[in-house]
Tab-separated table of C-alpha atoms in Angstrom:
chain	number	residue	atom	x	y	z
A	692	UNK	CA	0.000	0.000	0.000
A	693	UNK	CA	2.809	2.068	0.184
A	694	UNK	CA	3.026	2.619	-3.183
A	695	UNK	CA	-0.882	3.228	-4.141
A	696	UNK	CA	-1.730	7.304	-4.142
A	697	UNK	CA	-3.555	7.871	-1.328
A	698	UNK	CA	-3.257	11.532	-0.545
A	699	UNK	CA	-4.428	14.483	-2.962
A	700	UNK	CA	-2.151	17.571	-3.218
A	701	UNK	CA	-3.752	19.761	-1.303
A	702	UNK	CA	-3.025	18.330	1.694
A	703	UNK	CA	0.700	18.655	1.162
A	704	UNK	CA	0.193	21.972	-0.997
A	705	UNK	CA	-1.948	23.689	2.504
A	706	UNK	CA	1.117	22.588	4.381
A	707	UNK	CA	3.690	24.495	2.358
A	708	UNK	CA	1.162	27.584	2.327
A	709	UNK	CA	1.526	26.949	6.160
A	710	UNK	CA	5.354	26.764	6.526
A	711	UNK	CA	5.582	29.837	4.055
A	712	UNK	CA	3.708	31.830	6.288
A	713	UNK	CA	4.540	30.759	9.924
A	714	UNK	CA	8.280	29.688	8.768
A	715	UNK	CA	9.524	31.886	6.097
A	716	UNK	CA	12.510	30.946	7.165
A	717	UNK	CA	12.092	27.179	5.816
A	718	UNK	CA	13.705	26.475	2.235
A	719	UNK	CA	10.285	25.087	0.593
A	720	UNK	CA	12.631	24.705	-2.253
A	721	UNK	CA	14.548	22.013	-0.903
A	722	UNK	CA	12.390	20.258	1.149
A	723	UNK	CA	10.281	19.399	-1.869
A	724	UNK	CA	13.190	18.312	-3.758
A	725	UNK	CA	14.669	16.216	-0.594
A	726	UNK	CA	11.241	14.916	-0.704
A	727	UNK	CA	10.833	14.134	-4.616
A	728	UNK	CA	7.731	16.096	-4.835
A	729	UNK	CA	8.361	18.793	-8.136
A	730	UNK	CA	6.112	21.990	-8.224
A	731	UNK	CA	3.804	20.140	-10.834
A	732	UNK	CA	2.518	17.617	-8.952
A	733	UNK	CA	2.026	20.311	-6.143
A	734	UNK	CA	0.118	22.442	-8.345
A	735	UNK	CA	-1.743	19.905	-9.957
A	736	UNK	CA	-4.876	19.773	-8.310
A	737	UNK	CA	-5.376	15.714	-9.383
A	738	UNK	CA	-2.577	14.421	-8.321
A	739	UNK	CA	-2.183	11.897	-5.163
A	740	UNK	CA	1.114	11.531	-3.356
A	741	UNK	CA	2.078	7.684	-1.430
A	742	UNK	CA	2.375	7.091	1.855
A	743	UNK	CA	5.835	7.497	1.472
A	744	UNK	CA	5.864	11.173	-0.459
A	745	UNK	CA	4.459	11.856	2.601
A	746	UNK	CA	6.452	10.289	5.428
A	747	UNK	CA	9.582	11.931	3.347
A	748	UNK	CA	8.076	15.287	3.299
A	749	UNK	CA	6.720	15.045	7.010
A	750	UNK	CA	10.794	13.963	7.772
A	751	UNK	CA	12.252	16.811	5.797
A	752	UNK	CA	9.538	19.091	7.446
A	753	UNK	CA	10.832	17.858	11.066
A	754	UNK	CA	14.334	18.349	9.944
A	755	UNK	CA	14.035	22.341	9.606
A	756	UNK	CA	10.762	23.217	12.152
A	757	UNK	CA	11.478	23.115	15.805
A	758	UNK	CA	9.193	21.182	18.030
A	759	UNK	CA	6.202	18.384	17.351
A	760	UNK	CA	3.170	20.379	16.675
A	761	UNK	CA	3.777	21.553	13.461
A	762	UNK	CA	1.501	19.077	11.608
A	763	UNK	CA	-1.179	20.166	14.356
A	764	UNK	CA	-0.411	23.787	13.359
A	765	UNK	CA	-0.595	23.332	9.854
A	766	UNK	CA	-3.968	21.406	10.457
A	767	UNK	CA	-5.051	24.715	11.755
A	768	UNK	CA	-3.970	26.708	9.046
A	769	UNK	CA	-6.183	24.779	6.817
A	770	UNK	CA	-8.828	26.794	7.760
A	771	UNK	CA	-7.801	29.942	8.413
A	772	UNK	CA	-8.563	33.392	6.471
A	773	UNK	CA	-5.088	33.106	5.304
A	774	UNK	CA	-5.035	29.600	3.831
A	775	UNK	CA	-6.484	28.906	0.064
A	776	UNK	CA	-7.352	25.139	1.158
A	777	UNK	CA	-10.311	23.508	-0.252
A	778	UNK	CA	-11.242	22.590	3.816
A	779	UNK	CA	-11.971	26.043	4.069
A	780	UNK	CA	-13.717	26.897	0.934
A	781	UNK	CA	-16.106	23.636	1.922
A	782	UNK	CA	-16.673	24.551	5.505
A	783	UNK	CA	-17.731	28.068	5.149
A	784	UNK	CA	-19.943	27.280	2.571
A	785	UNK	CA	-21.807	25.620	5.203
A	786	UNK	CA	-24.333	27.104	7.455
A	787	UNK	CA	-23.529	25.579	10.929
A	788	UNK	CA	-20.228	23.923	12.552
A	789	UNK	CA	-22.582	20.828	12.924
A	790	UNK	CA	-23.472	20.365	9.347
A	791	UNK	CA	-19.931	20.966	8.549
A	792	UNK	CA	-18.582	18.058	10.651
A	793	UNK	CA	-21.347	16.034	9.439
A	794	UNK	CA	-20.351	16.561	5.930
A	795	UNK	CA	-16.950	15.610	6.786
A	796	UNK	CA	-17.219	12.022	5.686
A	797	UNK	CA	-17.836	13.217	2.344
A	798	UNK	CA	-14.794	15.822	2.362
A	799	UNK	CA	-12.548	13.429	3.357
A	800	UNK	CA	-13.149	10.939	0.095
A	801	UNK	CA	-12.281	13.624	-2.022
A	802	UNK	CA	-8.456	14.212	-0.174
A	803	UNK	CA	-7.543	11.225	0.898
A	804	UNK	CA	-8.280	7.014	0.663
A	805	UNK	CA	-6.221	5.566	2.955
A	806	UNK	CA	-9.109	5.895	5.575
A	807	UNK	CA	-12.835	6.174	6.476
A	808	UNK	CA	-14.626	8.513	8.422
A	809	UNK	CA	-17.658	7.939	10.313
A	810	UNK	CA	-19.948	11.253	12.515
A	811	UNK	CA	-22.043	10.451	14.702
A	812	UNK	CA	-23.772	13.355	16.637
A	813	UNK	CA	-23.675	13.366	20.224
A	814	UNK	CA	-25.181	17.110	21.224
A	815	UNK	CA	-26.153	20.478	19.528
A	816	UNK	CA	-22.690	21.680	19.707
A	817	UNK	CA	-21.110	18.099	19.965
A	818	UNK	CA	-20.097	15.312	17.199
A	819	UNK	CA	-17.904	11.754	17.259
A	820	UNK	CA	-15.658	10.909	14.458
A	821	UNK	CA	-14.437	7.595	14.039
A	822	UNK	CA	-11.573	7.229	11.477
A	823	UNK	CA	-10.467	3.862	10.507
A	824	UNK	CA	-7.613	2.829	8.516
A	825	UNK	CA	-8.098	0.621	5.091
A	826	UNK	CA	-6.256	-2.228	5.432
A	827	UNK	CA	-2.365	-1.982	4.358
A	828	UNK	CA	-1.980	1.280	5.111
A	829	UNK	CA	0.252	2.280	8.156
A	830	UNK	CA	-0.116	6.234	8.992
A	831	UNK	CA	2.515	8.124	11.110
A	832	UNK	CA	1.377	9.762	14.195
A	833	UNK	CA	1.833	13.207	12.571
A	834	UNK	CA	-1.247	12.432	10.083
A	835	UNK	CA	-3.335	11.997	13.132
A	836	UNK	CA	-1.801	15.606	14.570
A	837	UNK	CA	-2.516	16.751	11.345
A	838	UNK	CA	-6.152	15.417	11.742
A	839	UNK	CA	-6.852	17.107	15.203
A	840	UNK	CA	-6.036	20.584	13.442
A	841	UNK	CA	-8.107	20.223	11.070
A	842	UNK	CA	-11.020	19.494	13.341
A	843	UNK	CA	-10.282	22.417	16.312
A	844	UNK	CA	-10.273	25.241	12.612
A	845	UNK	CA	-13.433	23.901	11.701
A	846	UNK	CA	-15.282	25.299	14.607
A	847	UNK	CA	-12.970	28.090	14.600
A	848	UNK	CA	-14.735	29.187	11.166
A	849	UNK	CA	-18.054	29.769	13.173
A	850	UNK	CA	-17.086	30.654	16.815
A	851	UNK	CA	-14.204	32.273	16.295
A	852	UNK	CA	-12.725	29.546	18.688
A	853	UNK	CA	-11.020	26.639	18.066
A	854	UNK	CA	-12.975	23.726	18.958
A	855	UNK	CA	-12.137	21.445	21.792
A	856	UNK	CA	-11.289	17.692	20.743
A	857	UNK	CA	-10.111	14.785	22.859
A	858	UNK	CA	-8.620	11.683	21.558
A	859	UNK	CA	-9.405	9.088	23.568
A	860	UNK	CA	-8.794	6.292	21.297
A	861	UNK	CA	-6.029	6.343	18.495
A	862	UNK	CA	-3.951	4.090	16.182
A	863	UNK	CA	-1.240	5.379	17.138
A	864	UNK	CA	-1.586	3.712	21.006
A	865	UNK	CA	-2.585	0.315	20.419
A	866	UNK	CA	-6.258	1.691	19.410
A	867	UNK	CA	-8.553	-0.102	16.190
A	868	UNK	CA	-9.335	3.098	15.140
A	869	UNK	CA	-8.907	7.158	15.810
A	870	UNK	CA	-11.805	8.258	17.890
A	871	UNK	CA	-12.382	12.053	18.337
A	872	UNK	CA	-14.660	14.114	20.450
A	873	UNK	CA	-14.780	17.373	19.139
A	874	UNK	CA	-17.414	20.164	20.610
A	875	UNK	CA	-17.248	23.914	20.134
A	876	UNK	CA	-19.130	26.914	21.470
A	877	UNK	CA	-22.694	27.655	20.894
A	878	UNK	CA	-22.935	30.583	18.049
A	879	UNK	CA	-23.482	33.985	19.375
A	880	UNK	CA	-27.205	34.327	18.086
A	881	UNK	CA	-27.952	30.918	19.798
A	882	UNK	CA	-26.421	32.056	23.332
A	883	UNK	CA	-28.851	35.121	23.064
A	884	UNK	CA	-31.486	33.264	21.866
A	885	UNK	CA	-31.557	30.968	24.923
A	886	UNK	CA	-31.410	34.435	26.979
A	887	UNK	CA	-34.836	35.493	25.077
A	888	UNK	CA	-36.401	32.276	25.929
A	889	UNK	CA	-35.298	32.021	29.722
A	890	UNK	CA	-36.404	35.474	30.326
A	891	UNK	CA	-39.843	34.505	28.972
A	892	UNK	CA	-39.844	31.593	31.018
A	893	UNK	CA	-38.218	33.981	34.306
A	894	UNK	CA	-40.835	36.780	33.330
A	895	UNK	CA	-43.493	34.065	33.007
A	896	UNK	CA	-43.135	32.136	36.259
A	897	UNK	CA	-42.042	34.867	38.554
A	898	UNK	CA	-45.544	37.306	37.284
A	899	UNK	CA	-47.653	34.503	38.732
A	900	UNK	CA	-46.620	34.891	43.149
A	901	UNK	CA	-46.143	39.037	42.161
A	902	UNK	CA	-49.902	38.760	41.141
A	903	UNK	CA	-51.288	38.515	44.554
A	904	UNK	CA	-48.615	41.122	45.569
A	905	UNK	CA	-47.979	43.860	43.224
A	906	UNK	CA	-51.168	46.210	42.054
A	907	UNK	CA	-52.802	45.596	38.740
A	908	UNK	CA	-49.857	48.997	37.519
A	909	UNK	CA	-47.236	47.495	39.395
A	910	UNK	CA	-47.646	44.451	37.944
A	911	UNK	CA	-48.514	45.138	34.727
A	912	UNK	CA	-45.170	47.666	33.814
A	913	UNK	CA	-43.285	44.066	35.574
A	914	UNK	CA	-44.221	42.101	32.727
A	915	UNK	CA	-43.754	44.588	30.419
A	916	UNK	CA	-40.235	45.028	31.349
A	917	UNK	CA	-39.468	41.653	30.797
A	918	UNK	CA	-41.359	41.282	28.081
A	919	UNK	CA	-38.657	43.895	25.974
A	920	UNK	CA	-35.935	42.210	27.626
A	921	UNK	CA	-37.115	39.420	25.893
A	922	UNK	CA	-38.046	40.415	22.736
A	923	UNK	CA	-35.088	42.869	22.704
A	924	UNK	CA	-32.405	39.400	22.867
A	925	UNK	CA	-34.792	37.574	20.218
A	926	UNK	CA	-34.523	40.407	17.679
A	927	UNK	CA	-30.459	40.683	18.836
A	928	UNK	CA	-30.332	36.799	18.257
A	929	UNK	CA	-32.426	37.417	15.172
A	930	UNK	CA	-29.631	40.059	13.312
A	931	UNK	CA	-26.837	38.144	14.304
A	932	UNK	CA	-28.145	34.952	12.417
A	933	UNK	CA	-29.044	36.802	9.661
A	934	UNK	CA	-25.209	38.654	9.553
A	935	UNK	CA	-24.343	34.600	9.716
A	936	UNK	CA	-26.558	33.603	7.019
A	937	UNK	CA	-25.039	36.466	4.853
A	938	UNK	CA	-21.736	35.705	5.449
A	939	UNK	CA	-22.565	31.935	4.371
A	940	UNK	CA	-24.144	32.692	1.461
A	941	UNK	CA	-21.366	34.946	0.186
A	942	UNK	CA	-19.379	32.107	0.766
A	943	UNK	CA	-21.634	29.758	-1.215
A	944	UNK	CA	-21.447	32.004	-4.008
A	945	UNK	CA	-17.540	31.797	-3.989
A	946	UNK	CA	-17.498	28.430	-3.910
A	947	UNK	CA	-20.764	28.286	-6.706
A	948	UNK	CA	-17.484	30.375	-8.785
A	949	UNK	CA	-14.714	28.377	-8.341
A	950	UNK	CA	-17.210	25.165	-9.190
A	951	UNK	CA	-17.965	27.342	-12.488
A	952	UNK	CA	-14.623	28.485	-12.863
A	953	UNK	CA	-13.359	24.332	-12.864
A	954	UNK	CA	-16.052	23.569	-15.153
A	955	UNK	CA	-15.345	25.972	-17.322
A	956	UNK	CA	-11.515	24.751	-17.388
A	957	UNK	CA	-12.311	21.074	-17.788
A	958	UNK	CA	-14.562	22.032	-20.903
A	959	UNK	CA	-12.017	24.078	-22.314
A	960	UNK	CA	-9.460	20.809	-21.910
A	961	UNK	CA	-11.777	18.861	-23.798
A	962	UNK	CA	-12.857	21.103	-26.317
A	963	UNK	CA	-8.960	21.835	-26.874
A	964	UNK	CA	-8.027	17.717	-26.667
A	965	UNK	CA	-10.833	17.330	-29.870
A	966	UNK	CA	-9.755	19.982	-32.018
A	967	UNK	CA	-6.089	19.095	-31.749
A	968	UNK	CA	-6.734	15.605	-32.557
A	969	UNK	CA	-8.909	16.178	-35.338
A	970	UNK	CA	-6.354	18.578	-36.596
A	971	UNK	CA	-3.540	16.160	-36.532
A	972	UNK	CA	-5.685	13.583	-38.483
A	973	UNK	CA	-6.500	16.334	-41.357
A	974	UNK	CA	-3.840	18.931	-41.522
A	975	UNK	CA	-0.553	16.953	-43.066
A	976	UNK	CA	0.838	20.147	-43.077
A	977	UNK	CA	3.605	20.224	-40.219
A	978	UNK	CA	4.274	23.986	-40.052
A	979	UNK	CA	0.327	24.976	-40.901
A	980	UNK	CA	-0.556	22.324	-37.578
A	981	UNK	CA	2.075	23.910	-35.493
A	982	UNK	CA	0.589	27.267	-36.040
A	983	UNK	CA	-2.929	25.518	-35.558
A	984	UNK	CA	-1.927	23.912	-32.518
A	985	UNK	CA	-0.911	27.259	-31.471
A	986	UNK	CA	-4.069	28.973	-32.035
A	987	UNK	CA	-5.906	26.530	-30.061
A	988	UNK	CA	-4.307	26.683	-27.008
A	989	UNK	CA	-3.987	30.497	-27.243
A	990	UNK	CA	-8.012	29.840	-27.020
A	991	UNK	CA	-8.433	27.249	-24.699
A	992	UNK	CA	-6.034	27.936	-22.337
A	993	UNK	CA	-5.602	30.420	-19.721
A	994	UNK	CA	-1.702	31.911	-20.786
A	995	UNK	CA	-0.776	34.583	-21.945
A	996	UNK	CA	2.175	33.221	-24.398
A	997	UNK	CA	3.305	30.088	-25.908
A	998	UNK	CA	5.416	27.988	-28.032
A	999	UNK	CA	6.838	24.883	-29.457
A	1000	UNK	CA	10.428	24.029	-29.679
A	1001	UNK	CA	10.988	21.036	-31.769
A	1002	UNK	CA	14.677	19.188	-32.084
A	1003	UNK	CA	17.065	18.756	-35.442
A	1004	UNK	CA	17.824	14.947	-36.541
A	1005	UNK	CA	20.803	14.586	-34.245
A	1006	UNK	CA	18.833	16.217	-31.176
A	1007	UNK	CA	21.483	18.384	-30.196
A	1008	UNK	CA	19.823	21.861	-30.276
A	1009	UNK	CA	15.775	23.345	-29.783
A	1010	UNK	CA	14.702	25.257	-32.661
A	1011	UNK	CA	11.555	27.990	-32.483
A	1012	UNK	CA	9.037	25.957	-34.371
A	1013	UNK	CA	5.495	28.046	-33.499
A	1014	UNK	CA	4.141	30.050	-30.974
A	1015	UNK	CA	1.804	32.849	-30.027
A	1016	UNK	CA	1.428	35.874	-27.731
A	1017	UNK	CA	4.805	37.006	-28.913
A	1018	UNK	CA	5.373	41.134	-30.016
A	1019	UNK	CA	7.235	40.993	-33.860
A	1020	UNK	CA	10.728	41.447	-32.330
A	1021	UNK	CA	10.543	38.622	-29.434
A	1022	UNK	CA	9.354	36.112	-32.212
A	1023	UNK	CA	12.148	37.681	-34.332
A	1024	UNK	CA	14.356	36.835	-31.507
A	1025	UNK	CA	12.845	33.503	-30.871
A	1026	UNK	CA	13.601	32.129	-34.502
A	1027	UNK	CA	17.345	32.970	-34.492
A	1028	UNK	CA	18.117	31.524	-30.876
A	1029	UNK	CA	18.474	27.603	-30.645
A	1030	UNK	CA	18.664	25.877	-27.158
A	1031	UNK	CA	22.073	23.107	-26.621
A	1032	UNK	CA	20.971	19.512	-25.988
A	1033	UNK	CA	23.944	17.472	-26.102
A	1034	UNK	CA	25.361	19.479	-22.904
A	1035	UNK	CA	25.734	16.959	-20.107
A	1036	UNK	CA	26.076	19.436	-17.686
A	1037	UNK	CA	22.874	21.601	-18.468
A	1038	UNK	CA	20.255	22.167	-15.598
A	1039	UNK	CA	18.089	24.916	-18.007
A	1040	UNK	CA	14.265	23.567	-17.494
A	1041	UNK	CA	13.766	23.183	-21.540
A	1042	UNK	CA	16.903	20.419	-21.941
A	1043	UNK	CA	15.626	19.221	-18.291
A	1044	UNK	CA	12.235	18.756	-19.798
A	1045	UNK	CA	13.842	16.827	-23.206
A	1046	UNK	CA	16.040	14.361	-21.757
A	1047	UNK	CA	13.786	13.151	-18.839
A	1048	UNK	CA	10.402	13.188	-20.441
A	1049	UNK	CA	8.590	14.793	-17.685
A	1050	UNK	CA	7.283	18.549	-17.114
A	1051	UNK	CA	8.728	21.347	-15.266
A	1052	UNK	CA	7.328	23.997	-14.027
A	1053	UNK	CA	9.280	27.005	-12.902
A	1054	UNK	CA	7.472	29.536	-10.244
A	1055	UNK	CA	10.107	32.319	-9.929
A	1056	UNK	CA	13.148	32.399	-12.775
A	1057	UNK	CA	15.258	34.156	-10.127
A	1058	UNK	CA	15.303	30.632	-8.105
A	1059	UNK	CA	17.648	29.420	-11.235
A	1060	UNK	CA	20.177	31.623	-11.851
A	1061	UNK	CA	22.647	29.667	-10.461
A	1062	UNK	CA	22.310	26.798	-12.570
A	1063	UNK	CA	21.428	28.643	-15.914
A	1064	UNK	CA	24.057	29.223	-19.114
A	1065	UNK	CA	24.531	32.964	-19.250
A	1066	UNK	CA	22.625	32.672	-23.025
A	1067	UNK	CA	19.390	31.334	-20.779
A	1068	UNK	CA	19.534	34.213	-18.164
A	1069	UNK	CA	19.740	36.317	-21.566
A	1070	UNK	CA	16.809	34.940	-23.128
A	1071	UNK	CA	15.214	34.943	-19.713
A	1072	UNK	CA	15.734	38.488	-19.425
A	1073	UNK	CA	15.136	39.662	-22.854
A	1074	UNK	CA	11.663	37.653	-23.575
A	1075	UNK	CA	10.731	38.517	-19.441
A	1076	UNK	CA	10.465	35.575	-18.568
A	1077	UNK	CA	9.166	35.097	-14.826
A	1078	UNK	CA	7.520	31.689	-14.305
A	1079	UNK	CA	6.369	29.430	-16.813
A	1080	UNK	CA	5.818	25.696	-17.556
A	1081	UNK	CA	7.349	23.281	-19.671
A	1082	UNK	CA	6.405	20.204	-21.408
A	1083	UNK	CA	8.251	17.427	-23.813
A	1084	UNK	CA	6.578	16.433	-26.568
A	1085	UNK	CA	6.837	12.570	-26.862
A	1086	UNK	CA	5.702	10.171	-29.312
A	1087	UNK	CA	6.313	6.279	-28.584
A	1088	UNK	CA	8.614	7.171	-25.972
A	1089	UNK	CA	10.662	9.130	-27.442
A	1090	UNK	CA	11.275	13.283	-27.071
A	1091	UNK	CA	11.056	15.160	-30.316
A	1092	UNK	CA	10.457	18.746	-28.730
A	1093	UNK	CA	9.495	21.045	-25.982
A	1094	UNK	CA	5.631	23.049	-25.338
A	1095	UNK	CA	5.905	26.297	-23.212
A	1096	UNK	CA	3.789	28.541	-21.798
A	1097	UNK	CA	4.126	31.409	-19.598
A	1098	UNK	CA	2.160	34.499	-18.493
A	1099	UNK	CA	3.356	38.029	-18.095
């Protein structure tokens, strides 16, 4: 089970938001690399690390953060205003802690499958969840850290406070399962909601003995008192739910936009996956498809520039092939610069990309200087170049050129 992916990105991807932001002075850089998790499969919101991408991480983590609460922290962070984790964007789409927990068991299929989860409501303000391993799989004791986080930020989303959870079962000590008890605090509008009712009740009971005590007047401007007090918490209770229920549907209607903006993406992809295919089976061309390709995924794609690099019979050099985005005198540029190949020494992303058939993709150009050819930093410099990704172009195993794409 070791090997089977278990564990989408995000998980790992909210814990590097975490250490960049708590820790800045962690090198993210090399504890992905240590790890052998490249910024692609970080970024790619479909990919699922092993249990061992993330017992390496987790020991490359320990190796540069002091003390043991770090994966509790990051669980935390999850949730916060800061953090861009899909926890978050679930849970305050929700409109109490309580459905939030309850909804957890469907949450939790979508980022990991090494376990199940199981809520069972206990109280109002009070849930059980029971996670149990699938068999083969062997968590560290930092997942279940991790865990605990995640459920104290939850309630923090509503009360402001994290919740309380106790642990009074886990793997981890000789346990079948993880068993937490998690409550939080009762929402404002409830706490002055059970005021209105208790002064009703108070105002209620105490009117009836005052009756044979107090004249009609007396009496009368009694219950009248109490009867503001109480309507005067209802009506509190009243606009605080409402400033809840606003907030929650706000969030709703983020959410409802990234679910439109992901839809809108995948349709793109497919649209752009047909034409291209249908193009390669009509346009014999080679040049006239380059510059179609081009024009598709200047259409379906979200960047601002691209283009193809494509290798000469002996694959020693890149050659500018087709691209798009570019002003007159970058493409003029592009076409009379060639990229070395058959340097054994070269680190540059594009060669990178060739030779080991996999993608790159490069967040800040200033993190390479170091290990670029002065002629890269040039073209780096000159086209303005700042992050971009790039891709090897395969067929039947074998490289024959390089897609990139950038924004500016």
């Amino acid at each position: 089970m070791t090997d089977l992916p278990l564990y989408n990105s995000i998980l790992i991807k909210t814990y590097v938001e975490y250490l960049r932001h708590k820790h800045p002075h962690v090198n993210i850089e090399e504890i992905l690399h240590n790890a052998g998790i490249s910024d692609c499969q970080l970024e790619d919101g479909g990919h699922w690390f092993t249990q061992e991408d993330i017992n390496r991480f987790y020991e490359k983590v320990a190796m540069q953060v002091d003390g043991p609460s770090s994966a509790r922290e990051a669980g935390r962070y999850s949730a916060t205003a800061q953090g861009s984790s899909i926890i978050r964007q679930y849970a305050t789409s929700f409109l109490s802690p309580m459905i939030t927990y309850w909804m957890l068991e469907k949450l939790a299929a979508t980022l990991t499958r090494h376990a199940f989860f199981k809520v069972n409501k206990i109280s109002p303000n009070k849930v059980e969840i029971i996670v149990t391993q699938r068999p083969g799989v062997e968590e560290k004791p930092h997942q279940c850290e991790n865990r605990i986080g995640i459920f104290e930020a939850i309630g923090q989303l509503f009360t402001k406070k994290y919740a309380q959870v106790d642990h009074p079962q886990c793997l981890h000590r000789g346990g079948d399962c993880c068993c937490y008890l998690v409550a939080w605090e009762r929402q404002p509008y409830q706490t002055w909601e059970m005021i209105g009712r208790y002064l009703a009740l108070w105002g209620g009971v105490s009117s009836l003995p005052l009756a044979f005590v107090l004249s009609l007047p007396f009496l009368l401007g009694y219950m009248f008192s109490f009867s503001l007090l109480t309507l005067g918490s209802l009506l509190y209770a009243k606009t605080l739910r409402c400033r809840d229920l606003s907030t929650h549907l706000e969030n709703q209607g983020s959410a409802a936009d990234l679910l439109i903006d992901q839809m809108n993406i995948r349709h793109n992809e497919s649209l752009l996956i047909r034409e291209l295919g249908q193009a390669s089976a009509t346009i014999l061309d080679i040049d006239h498809l380059l510059k179609f390709y081009m024009t598709a995924l200047e259409k379906r794609l979200d960047f601002d520039r691209g283009l193809i690099l494509l290798a000469d019979r002996e694959k020693t050099r890149l050659h500018y092939a087709a691209g798009y985005g570019y002003e007159p005198h970058q493409e003029d540029f592009l076409k009379n610069t060639s990229f070395s190949l058959d340097n054994p020494e070269s680190k540059g992303p594009f060669a990178l990309a060739f030779w080991e058939k996999r993608p790159f993709l490069v967040s800040d150009i200033r993190a390479l200087e170091d290990t670029l050819s002065p002629k890269s930093r040039e073209f780096a410099q000159r086209m303005g170049v700042h992050s971009f990704i790039s891709v090897p172009l395969i067929y039947k195993d074998d490289p024959y050129g390089i897609l990139a794409v950038d924004n500016t």
